[in-house]
Each structure stands twice: as C-alpha cells, then as structure tokens.
CSV table of C-alpha atoms in Angstrom, one decimal:
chain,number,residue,atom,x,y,z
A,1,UNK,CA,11.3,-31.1,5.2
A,2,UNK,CA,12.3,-28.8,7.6
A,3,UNK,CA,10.1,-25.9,8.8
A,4,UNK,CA,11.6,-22.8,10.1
A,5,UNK,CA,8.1,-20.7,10.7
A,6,UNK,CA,4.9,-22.5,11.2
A,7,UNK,CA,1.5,-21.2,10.7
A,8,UNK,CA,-0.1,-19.4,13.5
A,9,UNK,CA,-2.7,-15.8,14.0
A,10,UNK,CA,-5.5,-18.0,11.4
A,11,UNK,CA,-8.2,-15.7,10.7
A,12,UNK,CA,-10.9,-17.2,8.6
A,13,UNK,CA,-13.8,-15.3,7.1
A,14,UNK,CA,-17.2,-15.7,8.5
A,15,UNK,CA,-18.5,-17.0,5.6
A,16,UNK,CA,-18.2,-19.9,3.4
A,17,UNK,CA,-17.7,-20.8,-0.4
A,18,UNK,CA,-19.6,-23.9,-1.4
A,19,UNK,CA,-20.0,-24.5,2.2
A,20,UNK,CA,-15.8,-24.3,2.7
A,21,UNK,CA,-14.2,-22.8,5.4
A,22,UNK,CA,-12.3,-20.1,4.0
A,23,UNK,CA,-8.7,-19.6,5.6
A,24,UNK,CA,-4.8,-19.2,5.0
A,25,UNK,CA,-1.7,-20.9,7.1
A,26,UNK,CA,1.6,-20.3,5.8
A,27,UNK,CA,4.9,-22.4,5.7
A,28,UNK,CA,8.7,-21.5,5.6
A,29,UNK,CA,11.2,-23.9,4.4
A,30,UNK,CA,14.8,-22.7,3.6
A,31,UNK,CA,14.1,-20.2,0.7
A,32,UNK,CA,10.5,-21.0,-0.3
A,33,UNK,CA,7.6,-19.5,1.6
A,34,UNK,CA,4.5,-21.6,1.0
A,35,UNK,CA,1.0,-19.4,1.2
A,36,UNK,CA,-1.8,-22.1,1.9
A,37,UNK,CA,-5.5,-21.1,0.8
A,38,UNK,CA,-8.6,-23.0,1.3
A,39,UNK,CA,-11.9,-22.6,0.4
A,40,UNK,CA,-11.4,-20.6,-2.3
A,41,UNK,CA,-8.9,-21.1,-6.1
A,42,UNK,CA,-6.6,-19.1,-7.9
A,43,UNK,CA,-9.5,-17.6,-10.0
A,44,UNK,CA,-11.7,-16.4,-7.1
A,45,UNK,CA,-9.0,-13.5,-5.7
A,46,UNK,CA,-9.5,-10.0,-6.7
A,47,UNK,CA,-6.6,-9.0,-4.9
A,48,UNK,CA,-3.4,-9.5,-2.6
A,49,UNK,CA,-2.5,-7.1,0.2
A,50,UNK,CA,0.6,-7.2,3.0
A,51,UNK,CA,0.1,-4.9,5.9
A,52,UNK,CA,-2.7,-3.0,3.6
A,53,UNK,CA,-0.6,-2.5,0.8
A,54,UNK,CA,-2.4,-3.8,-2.6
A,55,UNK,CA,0.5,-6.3,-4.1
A,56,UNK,CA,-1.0,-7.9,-6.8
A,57,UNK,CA,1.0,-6.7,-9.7
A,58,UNK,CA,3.9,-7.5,-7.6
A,59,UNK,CA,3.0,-10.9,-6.9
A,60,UNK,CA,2.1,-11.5,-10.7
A,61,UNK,CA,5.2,-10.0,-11.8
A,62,UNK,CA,6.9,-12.4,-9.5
A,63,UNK,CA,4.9,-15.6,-11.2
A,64,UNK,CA,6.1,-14.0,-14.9
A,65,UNK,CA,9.5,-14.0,-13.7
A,66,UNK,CA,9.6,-17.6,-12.4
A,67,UNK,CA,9.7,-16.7,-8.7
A,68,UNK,CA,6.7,-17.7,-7.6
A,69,UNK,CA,3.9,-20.1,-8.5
A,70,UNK,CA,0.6,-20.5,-8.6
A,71,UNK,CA,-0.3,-24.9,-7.3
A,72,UNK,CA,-4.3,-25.5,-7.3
A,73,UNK,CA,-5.8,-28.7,-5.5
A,74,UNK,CA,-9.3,-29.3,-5.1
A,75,UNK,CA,-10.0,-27.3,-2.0
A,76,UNK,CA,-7.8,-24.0,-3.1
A,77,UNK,CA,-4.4,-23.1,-4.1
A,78,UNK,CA,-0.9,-22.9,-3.1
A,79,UNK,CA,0.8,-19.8,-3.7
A,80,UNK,CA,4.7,-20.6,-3.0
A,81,UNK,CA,7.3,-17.4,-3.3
A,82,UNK,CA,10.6,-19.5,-4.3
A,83,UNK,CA,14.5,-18.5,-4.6
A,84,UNK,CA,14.1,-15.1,-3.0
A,85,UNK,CA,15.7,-13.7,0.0
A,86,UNK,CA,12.3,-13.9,2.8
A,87,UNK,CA,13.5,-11.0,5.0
A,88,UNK,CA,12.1,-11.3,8.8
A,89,UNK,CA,10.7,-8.4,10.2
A,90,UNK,CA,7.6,-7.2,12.2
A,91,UNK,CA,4.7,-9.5,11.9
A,92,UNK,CA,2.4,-8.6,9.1
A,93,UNK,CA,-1.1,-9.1,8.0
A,94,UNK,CA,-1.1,-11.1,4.5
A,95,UNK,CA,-4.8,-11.1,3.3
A,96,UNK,CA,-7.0,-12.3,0.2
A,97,UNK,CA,-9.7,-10.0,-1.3
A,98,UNK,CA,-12.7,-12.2,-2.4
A,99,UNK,CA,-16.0,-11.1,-4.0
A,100,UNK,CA,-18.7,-11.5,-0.8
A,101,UNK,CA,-22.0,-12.4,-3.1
A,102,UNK,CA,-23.0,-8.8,-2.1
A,103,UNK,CA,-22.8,-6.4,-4.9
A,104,UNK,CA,-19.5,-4.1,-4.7
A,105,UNK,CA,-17.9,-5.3,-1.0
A,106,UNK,CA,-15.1,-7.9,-0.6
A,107,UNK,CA,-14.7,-9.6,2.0
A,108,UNK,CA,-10.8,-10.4,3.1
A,109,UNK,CA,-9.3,-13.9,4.7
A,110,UNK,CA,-6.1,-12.8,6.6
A,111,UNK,CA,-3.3,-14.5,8.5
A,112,UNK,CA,-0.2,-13.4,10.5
A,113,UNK,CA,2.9,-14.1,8.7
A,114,UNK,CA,6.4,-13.3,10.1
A,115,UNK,CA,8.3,-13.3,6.2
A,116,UNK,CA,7.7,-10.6,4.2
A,117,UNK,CA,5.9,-12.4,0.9
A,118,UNK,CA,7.1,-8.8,-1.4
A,119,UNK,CA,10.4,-7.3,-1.9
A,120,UNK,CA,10.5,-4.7,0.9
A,121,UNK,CA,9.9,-1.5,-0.2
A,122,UNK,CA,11.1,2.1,1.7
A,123,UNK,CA,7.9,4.2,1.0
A,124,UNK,CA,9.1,7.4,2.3
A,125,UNK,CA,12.3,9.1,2.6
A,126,UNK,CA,13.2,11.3,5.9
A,127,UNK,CA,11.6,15.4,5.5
A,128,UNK,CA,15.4,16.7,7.0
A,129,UNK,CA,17.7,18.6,7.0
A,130,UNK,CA,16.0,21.3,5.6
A,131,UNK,CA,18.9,22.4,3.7
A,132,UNK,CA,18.7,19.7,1.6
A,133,UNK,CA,14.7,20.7,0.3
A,134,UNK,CA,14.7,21.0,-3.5
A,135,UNK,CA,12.7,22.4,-6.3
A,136,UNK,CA,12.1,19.6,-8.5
A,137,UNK,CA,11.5,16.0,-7.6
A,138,UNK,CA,10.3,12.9,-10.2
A,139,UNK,CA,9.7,15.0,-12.7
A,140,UNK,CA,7.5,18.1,-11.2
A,141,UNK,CA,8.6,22.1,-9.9
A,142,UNK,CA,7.6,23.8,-6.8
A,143,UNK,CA,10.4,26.7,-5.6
A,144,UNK,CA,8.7,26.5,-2.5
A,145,UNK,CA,8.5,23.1,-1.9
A,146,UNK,CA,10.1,22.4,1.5
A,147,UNK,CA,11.0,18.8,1.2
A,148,UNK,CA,14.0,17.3,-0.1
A,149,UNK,CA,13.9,14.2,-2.6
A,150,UNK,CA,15.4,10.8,-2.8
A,151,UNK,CA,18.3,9.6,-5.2
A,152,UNK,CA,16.7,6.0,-6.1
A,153,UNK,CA,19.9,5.2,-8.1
A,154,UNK,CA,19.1,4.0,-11.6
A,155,UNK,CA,15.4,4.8,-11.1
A,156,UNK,CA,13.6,7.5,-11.2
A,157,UNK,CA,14.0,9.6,-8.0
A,158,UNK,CA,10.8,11.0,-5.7
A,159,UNK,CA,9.7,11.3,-2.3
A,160,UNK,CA,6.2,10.9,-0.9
A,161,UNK,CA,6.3,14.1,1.5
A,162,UNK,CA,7.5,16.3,-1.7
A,163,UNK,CA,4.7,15.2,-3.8
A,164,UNK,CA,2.0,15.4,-1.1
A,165,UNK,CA,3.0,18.8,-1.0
A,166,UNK,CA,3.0,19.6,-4.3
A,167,UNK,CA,-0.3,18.5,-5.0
A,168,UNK,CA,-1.8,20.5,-1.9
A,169,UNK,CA,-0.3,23.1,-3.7
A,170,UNK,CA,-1.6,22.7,-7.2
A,171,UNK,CA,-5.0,25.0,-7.9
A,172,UNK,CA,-6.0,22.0,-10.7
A,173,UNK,CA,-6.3,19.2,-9.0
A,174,UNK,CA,-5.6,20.3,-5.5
A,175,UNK,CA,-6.1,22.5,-2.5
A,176,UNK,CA,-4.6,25.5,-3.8
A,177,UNK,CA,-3.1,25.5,0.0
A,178,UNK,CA,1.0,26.1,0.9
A,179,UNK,CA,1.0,23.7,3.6
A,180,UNK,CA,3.1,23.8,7.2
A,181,UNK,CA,6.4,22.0,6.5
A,182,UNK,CA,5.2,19.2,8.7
A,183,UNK,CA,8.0,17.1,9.1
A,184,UNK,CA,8.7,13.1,8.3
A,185,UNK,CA,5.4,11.4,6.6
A,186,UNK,CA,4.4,9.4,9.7
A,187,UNK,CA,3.7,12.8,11.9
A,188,UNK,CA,1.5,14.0,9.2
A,189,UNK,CA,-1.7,13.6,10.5
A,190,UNK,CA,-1.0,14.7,14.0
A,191,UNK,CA,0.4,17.6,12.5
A,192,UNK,CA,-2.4,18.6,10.5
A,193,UNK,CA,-4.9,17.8,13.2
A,194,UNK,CA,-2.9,20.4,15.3
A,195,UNK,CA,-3.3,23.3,12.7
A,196,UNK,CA,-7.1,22.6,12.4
A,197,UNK,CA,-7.5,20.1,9.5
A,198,UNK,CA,-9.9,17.0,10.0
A,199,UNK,CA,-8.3,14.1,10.2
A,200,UNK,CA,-10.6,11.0,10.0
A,201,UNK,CA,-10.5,7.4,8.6
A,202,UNK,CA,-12.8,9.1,5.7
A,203,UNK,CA,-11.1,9.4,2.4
A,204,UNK,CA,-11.9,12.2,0.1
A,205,UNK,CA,-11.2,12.2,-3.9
A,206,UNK,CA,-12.1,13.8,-7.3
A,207,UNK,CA,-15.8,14.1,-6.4
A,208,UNK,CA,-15.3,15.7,-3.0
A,209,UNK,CA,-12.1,17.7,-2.3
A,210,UNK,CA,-9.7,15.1,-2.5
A,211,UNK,CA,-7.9,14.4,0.9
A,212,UNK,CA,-3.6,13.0,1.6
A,213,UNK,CA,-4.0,9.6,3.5
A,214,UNK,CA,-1.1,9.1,5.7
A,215,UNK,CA,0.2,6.1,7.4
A,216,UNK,CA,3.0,5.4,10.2
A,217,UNK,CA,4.2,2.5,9.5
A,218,UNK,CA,7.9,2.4,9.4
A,219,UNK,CA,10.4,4.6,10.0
A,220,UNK,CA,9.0,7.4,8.0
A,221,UNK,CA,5.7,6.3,7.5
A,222,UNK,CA,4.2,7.2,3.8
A,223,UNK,CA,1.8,9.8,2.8
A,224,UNK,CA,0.0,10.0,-1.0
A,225,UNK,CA,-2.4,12.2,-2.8
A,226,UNK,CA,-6.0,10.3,-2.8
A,227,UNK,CA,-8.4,11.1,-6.1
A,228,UNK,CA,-11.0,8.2,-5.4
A,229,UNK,CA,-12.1,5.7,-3.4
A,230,UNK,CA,-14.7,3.2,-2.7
A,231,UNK,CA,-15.8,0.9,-0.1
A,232,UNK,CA,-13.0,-1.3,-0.3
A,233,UNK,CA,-9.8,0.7,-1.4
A,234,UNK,CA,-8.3,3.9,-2.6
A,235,UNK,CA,-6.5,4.8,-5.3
A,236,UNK,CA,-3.9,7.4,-5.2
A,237,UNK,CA,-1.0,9.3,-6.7
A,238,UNK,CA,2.5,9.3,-4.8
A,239,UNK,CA,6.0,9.5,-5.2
A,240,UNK,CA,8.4,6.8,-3.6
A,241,UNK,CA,11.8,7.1,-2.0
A,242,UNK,CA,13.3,2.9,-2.9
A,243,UNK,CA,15.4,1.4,-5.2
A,244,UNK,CA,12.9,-0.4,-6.4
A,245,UNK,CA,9.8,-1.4,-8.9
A,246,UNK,CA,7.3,1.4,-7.5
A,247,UNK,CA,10.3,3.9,-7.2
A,248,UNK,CA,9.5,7.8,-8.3
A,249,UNK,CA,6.1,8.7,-9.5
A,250,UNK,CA,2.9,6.6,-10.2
A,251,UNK,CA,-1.1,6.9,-10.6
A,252,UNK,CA,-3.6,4.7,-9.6
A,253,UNK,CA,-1.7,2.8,-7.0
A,254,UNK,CA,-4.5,1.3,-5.2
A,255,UNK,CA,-4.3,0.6,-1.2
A,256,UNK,CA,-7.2,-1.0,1.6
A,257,UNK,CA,-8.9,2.2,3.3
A,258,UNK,CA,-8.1,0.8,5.9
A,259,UNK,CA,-4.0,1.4,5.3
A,260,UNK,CA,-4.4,5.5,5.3
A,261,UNK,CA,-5.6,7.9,7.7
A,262,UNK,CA,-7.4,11.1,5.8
A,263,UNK,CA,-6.0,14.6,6.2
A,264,UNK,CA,-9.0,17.1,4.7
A,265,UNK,CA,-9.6,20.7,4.8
C-alpha cells in the first residue's frame, strides 16, 4: 500500500461508548479515501458533515451508486469513498453526529482531513455586474430583485444571494423588507451589521422572525433563508449556483449552527 495523506488533527469526543474511545483518522491511497471510525458503528451516526455542511444524503447516494462503502469491524466502521476524483484543497473538518445519552444534543467526533470526502460544490454565484440582475431565478419573480442568477447547465439554475433576497422580500413568509443590494454572499453579514441589523451566531425561524444565515467560506461565501432550528442544526431554504446534485432550489437542507452566522431585524 502506498499512503499519500496520513491521518493527523485527531479530535476525539470527551466521552465514551461502551467505555470506547470515540475517534476518526483517515487514509489516502491512490483513488480510495479510507474514513476510520472507532468507538462507535454504522448504525449509531445520525449524521455526516464536511466543513459544517450536513452530507448525509450525499454520502448515501454515493453507497447506492457503488462509490463508497460502508466495512464494520468490531470496534466501528470503515467508510471508504472509492473511484472518485479526491480533489485537494483547504483543510477541512469531517465530523460524525452521535446521539450523547442526553435527550435532544449530539455530540460530534471530528478530524482534519486534507481530501474533500463530497463532490465539491460552488454554493454561491458572484452578486456582479449589476447589469446582469434578473427578474426570475429557479423558478420565482421579483422585478426588483438586484441579483443576477446562475446558468447550472442541464440543471435547474439559482443563486443563493437572489433567493435570500426574495424571501426578505416576501410579506408571507418573510420580512416584507427590500433589502440594500449588499454585494457577494460572504460580505453579507458585515453589510447588514453596517445598516443596523443584528448579526449574531443566533438563528431565528418560523416561530420567531426567521433570520438569513451567511457564511464566508469560499470565494463567494453562501447565504440561505432559515425557517427552524434546534440545538444542533438548522434547516433552511436556498438556491445554489453548481452544476451539481443540490443545484437550483431546495427545502429543508439541513446545516450545523455552527456553519451560519444570523442576519435578524
């Protein structure tokens, strides 16, 4: 075998399972990226995030398409992403959602990994030139909108700072506000903290205002329309500029709290 990344950044939990330690390493070699768990099985994750992104349904469509697998053992599971092309980028946090024996919370195992375990996937499309703002994007109207939306070639087209907008605009649903045209996702919240709106690692939803959680990751960064949340995640609406499986519009996409800052008014 010949290893081209070894594991390194371990961060176990503070707690144990069965009195295991509970912790992940990862291996590279050639085209298969091997995800080490122990402690804990298959059966025991509620969820899988990369850099606070929820990818569960992209990891399990990736099992149903025979290109990963699942290989238990008796002190956890293997989770080995085969065949694909393991981009290199910026070191990520991989992590494991577990039940913590407390009623409602998760607790998370995490590791730094180097190879992107996911398809990449470009969030947010650039907010310029302004001439190139539309009305309609993914399937919704706003004449006013300020933002332009992305072509996703044979899927359906969005942008995340176009429907951010548009809901802010909506009176069902929304703030019933016109917002500042405040440029690429990732300057959101600066932006809105600027023209008076509280920005806070507090999410807002359905019950309570709702609120746009905005991240800078990237070279856009991403912004989305929050409607609830709980102690562990949020789940939003938002529009995505990629060629890709989350291209366009989708509910409930689900993301750590910890992924989003929270404009509110």
């Amino acid at each position: 075998m010949v290893l081209v990344a070894v594991s390194f950044g371990l961060s176990p939990l503070a707690w144990a399972k069965g009195g295991a330690v509970n912790k992940i390493n990862w291996t590279m070699d050639g085209d298969a990226l091997s995800i080490d768990n122990h402690g804990f099985h298959y059966e025991d994750v509620v969820d899988f995030t990369w850099k606070g992104r929820v990818v569960t349904e992209q990891i399990q469509q990736m099992i149903n398409d025979g290109m990963a697998e699942i290989e238990e053992g008796p002190d956890g599971f293997k989770l080995i992403i085969k065949g694909a092309d393991l981009e290199v980028e910026e070191p990520g946090e991989f992590g494991v959602m577990l039940h913590s024996g407390s009623r409602g919370r998760l607790k998370e195992v995490t590791v730094e990994m180097l190879a992107s375990p996911v398809p990449s996937e470009q969030m947010c499309g650039p907010a310029s030139p302004a001439s190139a703002k539309t009305a309609s994007c993914g399937g919704y109207y706003d004449s006013t909108n300020p933002y332009p939306c992305c072509s996703n070639g044979s899927r359906p087209d969005g942008n995340c700072t176009w429907y951010a907008w548009y809901r802010a605009h909506q009176t069902y649903r929304g703030w019933g506000r016109k917002l500042p045209a405040w440029g690429n996702a990732k300057d959101w919240a600066s932006r809105a903290s600027r023209a008076g709106y509280k920005v806070s690692s507090t999410p807002k939803g359905y019950k309570d205002g709702y609120s746009i959680g905005c991240n800078t990751s990237g070279t856009y960064g991403h912004v989305a329309w929050v409607y609830d949340y709980d102690s562990n995640y949020v789940w939003v609406d938002e529009m995505n500029c990629c060629n890709c499986s989350v291209a366009g519009y989708r509910t409930g996409a689900k993301y750590k709290r910890s992924y989003f800052k929270y404009i509110s008014r």
